[in-house]
PDB file of C-alpha atoms in Angstrom:
ATOM      1  CA  GLN A   1     140.709 132.538 117.856  1.00 64.00           C
ATOM      2  CA  THR A   2     141.089 133.355 114.003  1.00 72.00           C
ATOM      3  CA  ASN A   3     139.652 131.020 111.480  1.00 81.00           C
ATOM      4  CA  TYR A   4     142.474 130.971 108.995  1.00 84.00           C
ATOM      5  CA  PRO A   5     141.116 127.871 107.098  1.00 89.00           C
ATOM      6  CA  TYR A   6     137.932 129.402 106.540  1.00 90.00           C
ATOM      7  CA  ALA A   7     139.216 132.242 104.825  1.00 88.00           C
ATOM      8  CA  PHE A   8     141.586 130.177 102.621  1.00 89.00           C
ATOM      9  CA  VAL A   9     138.850 127.702 101.743  1.00 92.00           C
ATOM     10  CA  ASP A  10     136.399 130.388 100.994  1.00 92.00           C
ATOM     11  CA  THR A  11     138.688 132.316  98.841  1.00 93.00           C
ATOM     12  CA  MET A  12     139.976 129.210  96.981  1.00 92.00           C
ATOM     13  CA  VAL A  13     136.315 128.086  96.247  1.00 93.00           C
ATOM     14  CA  ALA A  14     135.452 131.325  95.111  1.00 93.00           C
ATOM     15  CA  ASN A  15     138.258 131.406  92.615  1.00 94.00           C
ATOM     16  CA  ILE A  16     137.879 127.905  91.065  1.00 93.00           C
ATOM     17  CA  CYS A  17     133.984 127.666  91.147  1.00 93.00           C
ATOM     18  CA  PRO A  18     132.210 129.772  88.440  1.00 91.00           C
ATOM     19  CA  ASN A  19     129.127 131.596  89.408  1.00 90.00           C
ATOM     20  CA  ASN A  20     127.348 130.385  86.096  1.00 91.00           C
ATOM     21  CA  PRO A  21     128.820 127.082  84.944  1.00 93.00           C
ATOM     22  CA  GLU A  22     128.729 126.808  81.048  1.00 94.00           C
ATOM     23  CA  VAL A  23     130.149 124.703  78.479  1.00 94.00           C
ATOM     24  CA  THR A  24     130.966 125.048  74.782  1.00 95.00           C
ATOM     25  CA  VAL A  25     130.113 122.127  72.373  1.00 95.00           C
ATOM     26  CA  ASN A  26     132.162 122.037  69.247  1.00 94.00           C
ATOM     27  CA  ALA A  27     131.435 119.609  66.535  1.00 92.00           C
ATOM     28  CA  ARG A  28     134.380 117.339  65.364  1.00 90.00           C
ATOM     29  CA  ARG A  29     132.755 116.473  62.002  1.00 89.00           C
ATOM     30  CA  LYS A  30     131.155 118.420  59.206  1.00 88.00           C
ATOM     31  CA  GLY A  31     127.319 118.658  59.248  1.00 88.00           C
ATOM     32  CA  LEU A  32     127.019 118.342  63.030  1.00 92.00           C
ATOM     33  CA  HIS A  33     127.464 121.993  63.874  1.00 91.00           C
ATOM     34  CA  GLU A  34     123.895 122.656  64.101  1.00 93.00           C
ATOM     35  CA  PRO A  35     123.118 119.694  66.375  1.00 93.00           C
ATOM     36  CA  ALA A  36     126.073 120.691  68.517  1.00 95.00           C
ATOM     37  CA  LYS A  37     124.530 124.069  69.265  1.00 95.00           C
ATOM     38  CA  TYR A  38     121.294 122.358  70.367  1.00 95.00           C
ATOM     39  CA  ARG A  39     123.361 119.928  72.596  1.00 95.00           C
ATOM     40  CA  GLU A  40     125.361 122.850  74.037  1.00 96.00           C
ATOM     41  CA  ALA A  41     121.858 124.739  74.835  1.00 96.00           C
ATOM     42  CA  LEU A  42     120.595 121.612  76.466  1.00 94.00           C
ATOM     43  CA  ILE A  43     123.618 121.021  78.651  1.00 93.00           C
ATOM     44  CA  ASN A  44     123.739 124.466  79.757  1.00 95.00           C
ATOM     45  CA  ASP A  45     119.971 124.581  80.714  1.00 93.00           C
ATOM     46  CA  THR A  46     120.570 121.308  82.710  1.00 90.00           C
ATOM     47  CA  LEU A  47     123.415 123.047  84.575  1.00 91.00           C
ATOM     48  CA  ARG A  48     121.163 125.946  85.567  1.00 92.00           C
ATOM     49  CA  ARG A  49     118.186 123.747  86.570  1.00 90.00           C
ATOM     50  CA  VAL A  50     120.276 121.446  88.870  1.00 90.00           C
ATOM     51  CA  ARG A  51     122.077 124.528  90.477  1.00 92.00           C
ATOM     52  CA  THR A  52     125.541 123.571  89.501  1.00 94.00           C
ATOM     53  CA  HIS A  53     127.065 126.450  91.075  1.00 94.00           C
ATOM     54  CA  ARG A  54     125.789 125.407  94.498  1.00 94.00           C
ATOM     55  CA  ILE A  55     126.905 121.765  94.019  1.00 95.00           C
ATOM     56  CA  LEU A  56     130.413 122.530  92.864  1.00 95.00           C
ATOM     57  CA  TRP A  57     130.836 125.030  95.659  1.00 95.00           C
ATOM     58  CA  ARG A  58     129.868 122.509  98.456  1.00 95.00           C
ATOM     59  CA  ALA A  59     131.777 119.710  96.855  1.00 96.00           C
ATOM     60  CA  ALA A  60     135.032 121.823  96.444  1.00 96.00           C
ATOM     61  CA  THR A  61     134.524 122.994 100.158  1.00 95.00           C
ATOM     62  CA  MET A  62     134.428 119.402 101.529  1.00 95.00           C
ATOM     63  CA  ALA A  63     137.371 118.302  99.251  1.00 95.00           C
ATOM     64  CA  SER A  64     139.469 121.057 100.843  1.00 94.00           C
ATOM     65  CA  VAL A  65     138.421 120.347 104.393  1.00 94.00           C
ATOM     66  CA  TYR A  66     138.453 116.490 104.081  1.00 95.00           C
ATOM     67  CA  PRO A  67     140.808 114.466 101.746  1.00 95.00           C
ATOM     68  CA  ARG A  68     138.015 114.106  99.158  1.00 96.00           C
ATOM     69  CA  SER A  69     134.357 114.820  98.322  1.00 96.00           C
ATOM     70  CA  PHE A  70     131.627 112.842  96.545  1.00 97.00           C
ATOM     71  CA  ILE A  71     128.981 113.889  94.002  1.00 96.00           C
ATOM     72  CA  LYS A  72     126.359 111.165  93.673  1.00 95.00           C
ATOM     73  CA  THR A  73     123.993 111.033  90.668  1.00 93.00           C
ATOM     74  CA  VAL A  74     120.394 109.900  91.674  1.00 92.00           C
ATOM     75  CA  TRP A  75     117.140 109.814  89.742  1.00 89.00           C
ATOM     76  CA  ASN A  76     114.628 112.402  91.091  1.00 86.00           C
ATOM     77  CA  PHE A  77     111.104 110.981  90.819  1.00 84.00           C
ATOM     78  CA  LYS A  78     109.528 114.239  91.461  1.00 85.00           C
ATOM     79  CA  ARG A  79     111.288 116.075  88.582  1.00 83.00           C
ATOM     80  CA  ARG A  80     111.470 113.039  86.475  1.00 84.00           C
ATOM     81  CA  SER A  81     115.160 113.647  85.739  1.00 84.00           C
ATOM     82  CA  PRO A  82     118.627 113.031  86.969  1.00 86.00           C
ATOM     83  CA  ASP A  83     119.667 114.927  90.069  1.00 89.00           C
ATOM     84  CA  PHE A  84     123.090 115.378  91.839  1.00 93.00           C
ATOM     85  CA  LEU A  85     123.888 115.110  95.569  1.00 94.00           C
ATOM     86  CA  VAL A  86     127.044 116.030  97.502  1.00 95.00           C
ATOM     87  CA  VAL A  87     127.693 113.212 100.022  1.00 93.00           C
ATOM     88  CA  ASP A  88     129.423 113.542 103.039  1.00 92.00           C
ATOM     89  CA  PRO A  89     132.903 111.728 102.447  1.00 94.00           C
ATOM     90  CA  ARG A  90     132.897 110.441 105.937  1.00 92.00           C
ATOM     91  CA  TYR A  91     129.801 108.248 105.126  1.00 93.00           C
ATOM     92  CA  VAL A  92     131.453 106.642 101.976  1.00 95.00           C
ATOM     93  CA  TRP A  93     133.916 103.725 101.707  1.00 95.00           C
ATOM     94  CA  TYR A  94     135.574 102.372  98.384  1.00 96.00           C
ATOM     95  CA  ASP A  95     138.238 100.212  96.986  1.00 95.00           C
ATOM     96  CA  MET A  96     141.482 102.057  97.758  1.00 93.00           C
ATOM     97  CA  SER A  97     143.905  99.124  96.510  1.00 92.00           C
ATOM     98  CA  VAL A  98     143.655 100.424  92.691  1.00 93.00           C
ATOM     99  CA  ASP A  99     145.441 103.321  90.970  1.00 92.00           C
ATOM    100  CA  ARG A 100     142.538 104.777  89.152  1.00 93.00           C
ATOM    101  CA  TRP A 101     138.935 105.685  90.391  1.00 94.00           C
ATOM    102  CA  GLU A 102     137.478 103.987  87.295  1.00 93.00           C
ATOM    103  CA  ASP A 103     139.021 100.541  88.367  1.00 94.00           C
ATOM    104  CA  ILE A 104     137.399 100.500  91.899  1.00 95.00           C
ATOM    105  CA  ARG A 105     135.606  97.127  92.690  1.00 95.00           C
ATOM    106  CA  TYR A 106     133.221  98.432  95.274  1.00 96.00           C
ATOM    107  CA  THR A 107     131.695 101.441  97.021  1.00 96.00           C
ATOM    108  CA  ILE A 108     129.682 101.499 100.293  1.00 96.00           C
ATOM    109  CA  GLU A 109     127.499 104.190 101.578  1.00 96.00           C
ATOM    110  CA  VAL A 110     126.030 104.271 105.069  1.00 94.00           C
ATOM    111  CA  THR A 111     122.292 105.692 105.150  1.00 92.00           C
ATOM    112  CA  VAL A 112     120.021 106.035 108.073  1.00 91.00           C
ATOM    113  CA  LEU A 113     116.312 105.282 107.606  1.00 91.00           C
ATOM    114  CA  THR A 114     113.308 106.006 110.059  1.00 90.00           C
ATOM    115  CA  ARG A 115     110.994 102.896 110.984  1.00 90.00           C
ATOM    116  CA  GLN A 116     108.403 104.301 108.601  1.00 91.00           C
ATOM    117  CA  ASP A 117     110.713 104.617 105.575  1.00 91.00           C
ATOM    118  CA  PHE A 118     112.136 101.200 106.233  1.00 92.00           C
ATOM    119  CA  GLU A 119     108.920  99.511 106.727  1.00 90.00           C
ATOM    120  CA  SER A 120     107.582 101.157 103.343  1.00 90.00           C
ATOM    121  CA  ARG A 121     110.194  99.113 101.500  1.00 88.00           C
ATOM    122  CA  ILE A 122     109.494  95.686 102.891  1.00 89.00           C
ATOM    123  CA  LYS A 123     108.040  93.181 100.367  1.00 79.00           C
ATOM    124  CA  ARG A 124     105.031  91.667 102.182  1.00 69.00           C
ATOM    125  CA  GLU A 125     103.921  89.341  99.202  1.00 62.00           C
ATOM    126  CA  LYS A 126     106.431  87.212  97.222  1.00 61.00           C
ATOM    127  CA  ASN A 127     104.672  88.232  93.868  1.00 56.00           C
ATOM    128  CA  SER A 128     104.404  91.837  94.685  1.00 58.00           C
ATOM    129  CA  SER A 129     104.739  94.305  91.672  1.00 58.00           C
ATOM    130  CA  ASP A 130     105.048  97.265  93.666  1.00 60.00           C
ATOM    131  CA  GLU A 131     108.713  98.615  92.751  1.00 62.00           C
ATOM    132  CA  SER A 132     108.949 100.356  96.090  1.00 65.00           C
ATOM    133  CA  LYS A 133     108.672  97.164  97.935  1.00 76.00           C
ATOM    134  CA  VAL A 134     112.265  95.763  97.592  1.00 87.00           C
ATOM    135  CA  TYR A 135     113.254  94.531 101.093  1.00 90.00           C
ATOM    136  CA  SER A 136     113.090  91.006 101.983  1.00 90.00           C
ATOM    137  CA  ALA A 137     110.490  90.629 104.870  1.00 89.00           C
ATOM    138  CA  GLU A 138     112.657  87.735 106.504  1.00 91.00           C
ATOM    139  CA  VAL A 139     115.820  89.864 106.798  1.00 92.00           C
ATOM    140  CA  ALA A 140     113.884  93.007 107.639  1.00 91.00           C
ATOM    141  CA  GLU A 141     112.557  91.306 110.846  1.00 91.00           C
ATOM    142  CA  LYS A 142     116.069  91.318 112.183  1.00 90.00           C
ATOM    143  CA  ALA A 143     116.165  95.163 111.978  1.00 90.00           C
ATOM    144  CA  GLN A 144     116.927  96.638 115.512  1.00 89.00           C
ATOM    145  CA  PHE A 145     115.497 100.318 115.549  1.00 88.00           C
ATOM    146  CA  GLY A 146     116.676 102.720 118.193  1.00 86.00           C
ATOM    147  CA  GLY A 147     117.850 106.398 118.472  1.00 84.00           C
ATOM    148  CA  TYR A 148     119.996 108.011 115.850  1.00 82.00           C
ATOM    149  CA  PRO A 149     123.278 106.331 115.794  1.00 81.00           C
ATOM    150  CA  GLU A 150     125.860 108.110 118.151  1.00 78.00           C
ATOM    151  CA  TRP A 151     128.745 107.521 115.773  1.00 76.00           C
ATOM    152  CA  LEU A 152     127.031 109.532 113.008  1.00 76.00           C
ATOM    153  CA  LYS A 153     125.415 112.024 115.153  1.00 68.00           C
ATOM    154  CA  ASP A 154     128.935 113.081 116.260  1.00 59.00           C
ATOM    155  CA  GLN A 155     129.769 113.816 112.727  1.00 58.00           C
ATOM    156  CA  GLN A 156     126.796 115.940 112.118  1.00 56.00           C
ATOM    157  CA  ARG A 157     127.600 119.674 111.484  1.00 52.00           C
ATOM    158  CA  ASP A 158     123.997 120.878 112.187  1.00 51.00           C
ATOM    159  CA  ARG A 159     123.572 120.958 116.047  1.00 51.00           C
ATOM    160  CA  SER A 160     120.598 122.965 116.222  1.00 48.00           C
ATOM    161  CA  LEU A 161     118.057 122.269 118.802  1.00 43.00           C
ATOM    162  CA  MET A 162     115.221 121.591 116.378  1.00 44.00           C
ATOM    163  CA  ASN A 163     117.438 119.183 114.429  1.00 61.00           C
ATOM    164  CA  GLU A 164     118.605 117.174 117.634  1.00 61.00           C
ATOM    165  CA  SER A 165     114.895 117.059 118.820  1.00 61.00           C
ATOM    166  CA  SER A 166     113.629 115.560 115.570  1.00 63.00           C
ATOM    167  CA  LYS A 167     116.299 112.875 115.683  1.00 65.00           C
ATOM    168  CA  GLU A 168     115.269 111.823 119.117  1.00 67.00           C
ATOM    169  CA  VAL A 169     111.484 111.482 118.273  1.00 76.00           C
ATOM    170  CA  PHE A 170     111.871 109.007 115.470  1.00 82.00           C
ATOM    171  CA  GLU A 171     113.082 105.436 115.593  1.00 88.00           C
ATOM    172  CA  TRP A 172     116.174 104.791 113.264  1.00 91.00           C
ATOM    173  CA  VAL A 173     117.935 101.906 111.610  1.00 92.00           C
ATOM    174  CA  THR A 174     121.322 101.831 109.803  1.00 93.00           C
ATOM    175  CA  VAL A 175     121.221 100.500 106.223  1.00 94.00           C
ATOM    176  CA  TYR A 176     124.538  99.880 104.136  1.00 95.00           C
ATOM    177  CA  GLU A 177     124.241 100.438 100.398  1.00 95.00           C
ATOM    178  CA  VAL A 178     126.869  98.265  98.560  1.00 96.00           C
ATOM    179  CA  TYR A 179     127.768  98.684  94.853  1.00 96.00           C
ATOM    180  CA  ASP A 180     129.870  95.778  93.678  1.00 96.00           C
ATOM    181  CA  PHE A 181     131.473  96.757  90.335  1.00 94.00           C
ATOM    182  CA  SER A 182     133.263  93.327  89.758  1.00 91.00           C
ATOM    183  CA  GLY A 183     131.955  91.303  87.032  1.00 85.00           C
ATOM    184  CA  GLU A 184     128.617  92.316  85.629  1.00 87.00           C
ATOM    185  CA  GLY A 185     127.896  94.312  88.767  1.00 91.00           C
ATOM    186  CA  ARG A 186     125.572  93.988  91.710  1.00 94.00           C
ATOM    187  CA  TYR A 187     123.732  96.242  94.127  1.00 95.00           C
ATOM    188  CA  PHE A 188     122.893  95.268  97.726  1.00 95.00           C
ATOM    189  CA  HIS A 189     121.212  96.889 100.916  1.00 95.00           C
ATOM    190  CA  TYR A 190     122.648  95.468 104.231  1.00 95.00           C
ATOM    191  CA  LEU A 191     121.445  95.650 107.867  1.00 94.00           C
ATOM    192  CA  GLU A 192     124.259  96.226 110.426  1.00 88.00           C
ATOM    193  CA  ASP A 193     125.774  92.843 111.601  1.00 86.00           C
ATOM    194  CA  GLN A 194     123.740  90.849 109.143  1.00 90.00           C
ATOM    195  CA  GLU A 195     125.156  88.739 106.407  1.00 91.00           C
ATOM    196  CA  GLU A 196     122.048  88.257 104.364  1.00 93.00           C
ATOM    197  CA  PRO A 197     121.093  91.248 102.284  1.00 94.00           C
ATOM    198  CA  LEU A 198     117.845  93.157 102.511  1.00 93.00           C
ATOM    199  CA  PHE A 199     117.934  93.561  98.747  1.00 93.00           C
ATOM    200  CA  SER A 200     120.109  92.096  95.907  1.00 92.00           C
ATOM    201  CA  GLY A 201     119.579  93.112  92.230  1.00 92.00           C
ATOM    202  CA  GLU A 202     121.482  94.732  89.391  1.00 92.00           C
ATOM    203  CA  LEU A 203     123.101  98.131  89.481  1.00 93.00           C
ATOM    204  CA  PRO A 204     120.487 101.036  89.723  1.00 89.00           C
ATOM    205  CA  TYR A 205     121.373 102.771  86.555  1.00 90.00           C
ATOM    206  CA  ARG A 206     121.844 101.384  82.997  1.00 87.00           C
ATOM    207  CA  PHE A 207     124.014 104.212  81.771  1.00 88.00           C
ATOM    208  CA  ILE A 208     125.996 104.959  84.494  1.00 90.00           C
ATOM    209  CA  ARG A 209     127.885 102.154  86.194  1.00 92.00           C
ATOM    210  CA  ASN A 210     129.218 104.163  89.267  1.00 94.00           C
ATOM    211  CA  PRO A 211     126.964 106.874  90.371  1.00 95.00           C
ATOM    212  CA  PHE A 212     129.654 108.581  92.670  1.00 96.00           C
ATOM    213  CA  TYR A 213     132.216 110.988  91.280  1.00 95.00           C
ATOM    214  CA  ARG A 214     135.195 111.594  93.547  1.00 96.00           C
ATOM    215  CA  LEU A 215     136.802 114.977  93.935  1.00 96.00           C
ATOM    216  CA  THR A 216     140.401 115.490  95.276  1.00 95.00           C
ATOM    217  CA  PHE A 217     142.648 118.601  94.939  1.00 94.00           C
ATOM    218  CA  ASN A 218     145.899 116.774  96.340  1.00 94.00           C
ATOM    219  CA  ASP A 219     147.476 113.354  96.091  1.00 93.00           C
ATOM    220  CA  ASN A 220     148.765 111.704  99.182  1.00 92.00           C
ATOM    221  CA  LEU A 221     151.187 109.504  97.319  1.00 92.00           C
ATOM    222  CA  GLU A 222     149.960 106.332  98.863  1.00 93.00           C
ATOM    223  CA  ASN A 223     146.502 105.702  97.447  1.00 94.00           C
ATOM    224  CA  ILE A 224     143.581 107.301  95.800  1.00 94.00           C
ATOM    225  CA  GLY A 225     142.095 108.733  99.023  1.00 94.00           C
ATOM    226  CA  GLY A 226     143.255 112.229  98.558  1.00 94.00           C
ATOM    227  CA  LEU A 227     144.842 114.908 101.023  1.00 94.00           C
ATOM    228  CA  SER A 228     143.012 117.834 102.531  1.00 94.00           C
ATOM    229  CA  ASP A 229     144.396 121.201 102.267  1.00 92.00           C
ATOM    230  CA  VAL A 230     143.497 121.862 105.928  1.00 90.00           C
ATOM    231  CA  SER A 231     145.756 119.110 107.051  1.00 91.00           C
ATOM    232  CA  LEU A 232     148.790 120.473 105.312  1.00 90.00           C
ATOM    233  CA  ILE A 233     148.659 123.579 107.099  1.00 88.00           C
ATOM    234  CA  ALA A 234     147.642 122.036 110.428  1.00 87.00           C
ATOM    235  CA  PRO A 235     151.101 122.113 112.235  1.00 89.00           C
ATOM    236  CA  VAL A 236     151.803 125.529 111.086  1.00 88.00           C
ATOM    237  CA  LEU A 237     148.267 126.623 112.285  1.00 86.00           C
ATOM    238  CA  GLU A 238     148.641 125.002 115.606  1.00 87.00           C
ATOM    239  CA  ARG A 239     151.991 126.991 116.261  1.00 89.00           C
ATOM    240  CA  LEU A 240     150.442 130.133 114.974  1.00 87.00           C
ATOM    241  CA  ASN A 241     147.440 129.956 117.373  1.00 84.00           C
ATOM    242  CA  GLU A 242     150.107 129.240 120.188  1.00 86.00           C
ATOM    243  CA  LEU A 243     151.845 132.346 119.255  1.00 87.00           C
ATOM    244  CA  ASP A 244     148.662 134.450 119.304  1.00 82.00           C
ATOM    245  CA  THR A 245     147.615 132.918 122.587  1.00 81.00           C
TER     246      THR A 245
END
């Protein structure tokens, strides 16, 4: 009846996540002290604009409840600047056969699109210059639309009536975004149970090869998957609840 993990996670995150994240930039060579000050001001202004405190708080909470959490770097077309999203770790798969995150060979993220969003990406003409039209029309015809996937719905934390109703109104399709970091690197979109990609191209960002940042607090000593804090206290918590009952 007592939510001990919540109290632990809330206290931990409050202690490790600063309310106003800031950095200090020090010049390593003479003559660069003035540029260092401007760079420091730029970085700290960016940290405030993207609400870094909220991002870190959410990422740290997930990394404690789950074995790991992910922060994804994306381009925000409305702001015309980079943006950072905390991605549910249950929607991301990656190469766990390596010893370092920098050496992974692939990352896969599952996404769900409405019929309208999906069809807006289909390239109807072969020589279309519209950058938003990226999906192959031939492969897109094989898409099977339906209700919101049950295996994803079961993992949703927000179970409000309004949220559930909106999912029932639209038609959905599952798309897997695959980042292949081997060789020069490639980027794909796949439909479920289809071998031909909806989209195939270069990695989306020039200056950042892997847009995902992985956060873990504990090493499981087997792979780079991490270990959640809650799983460490689960047996003791179960006995404590039994005693309380």
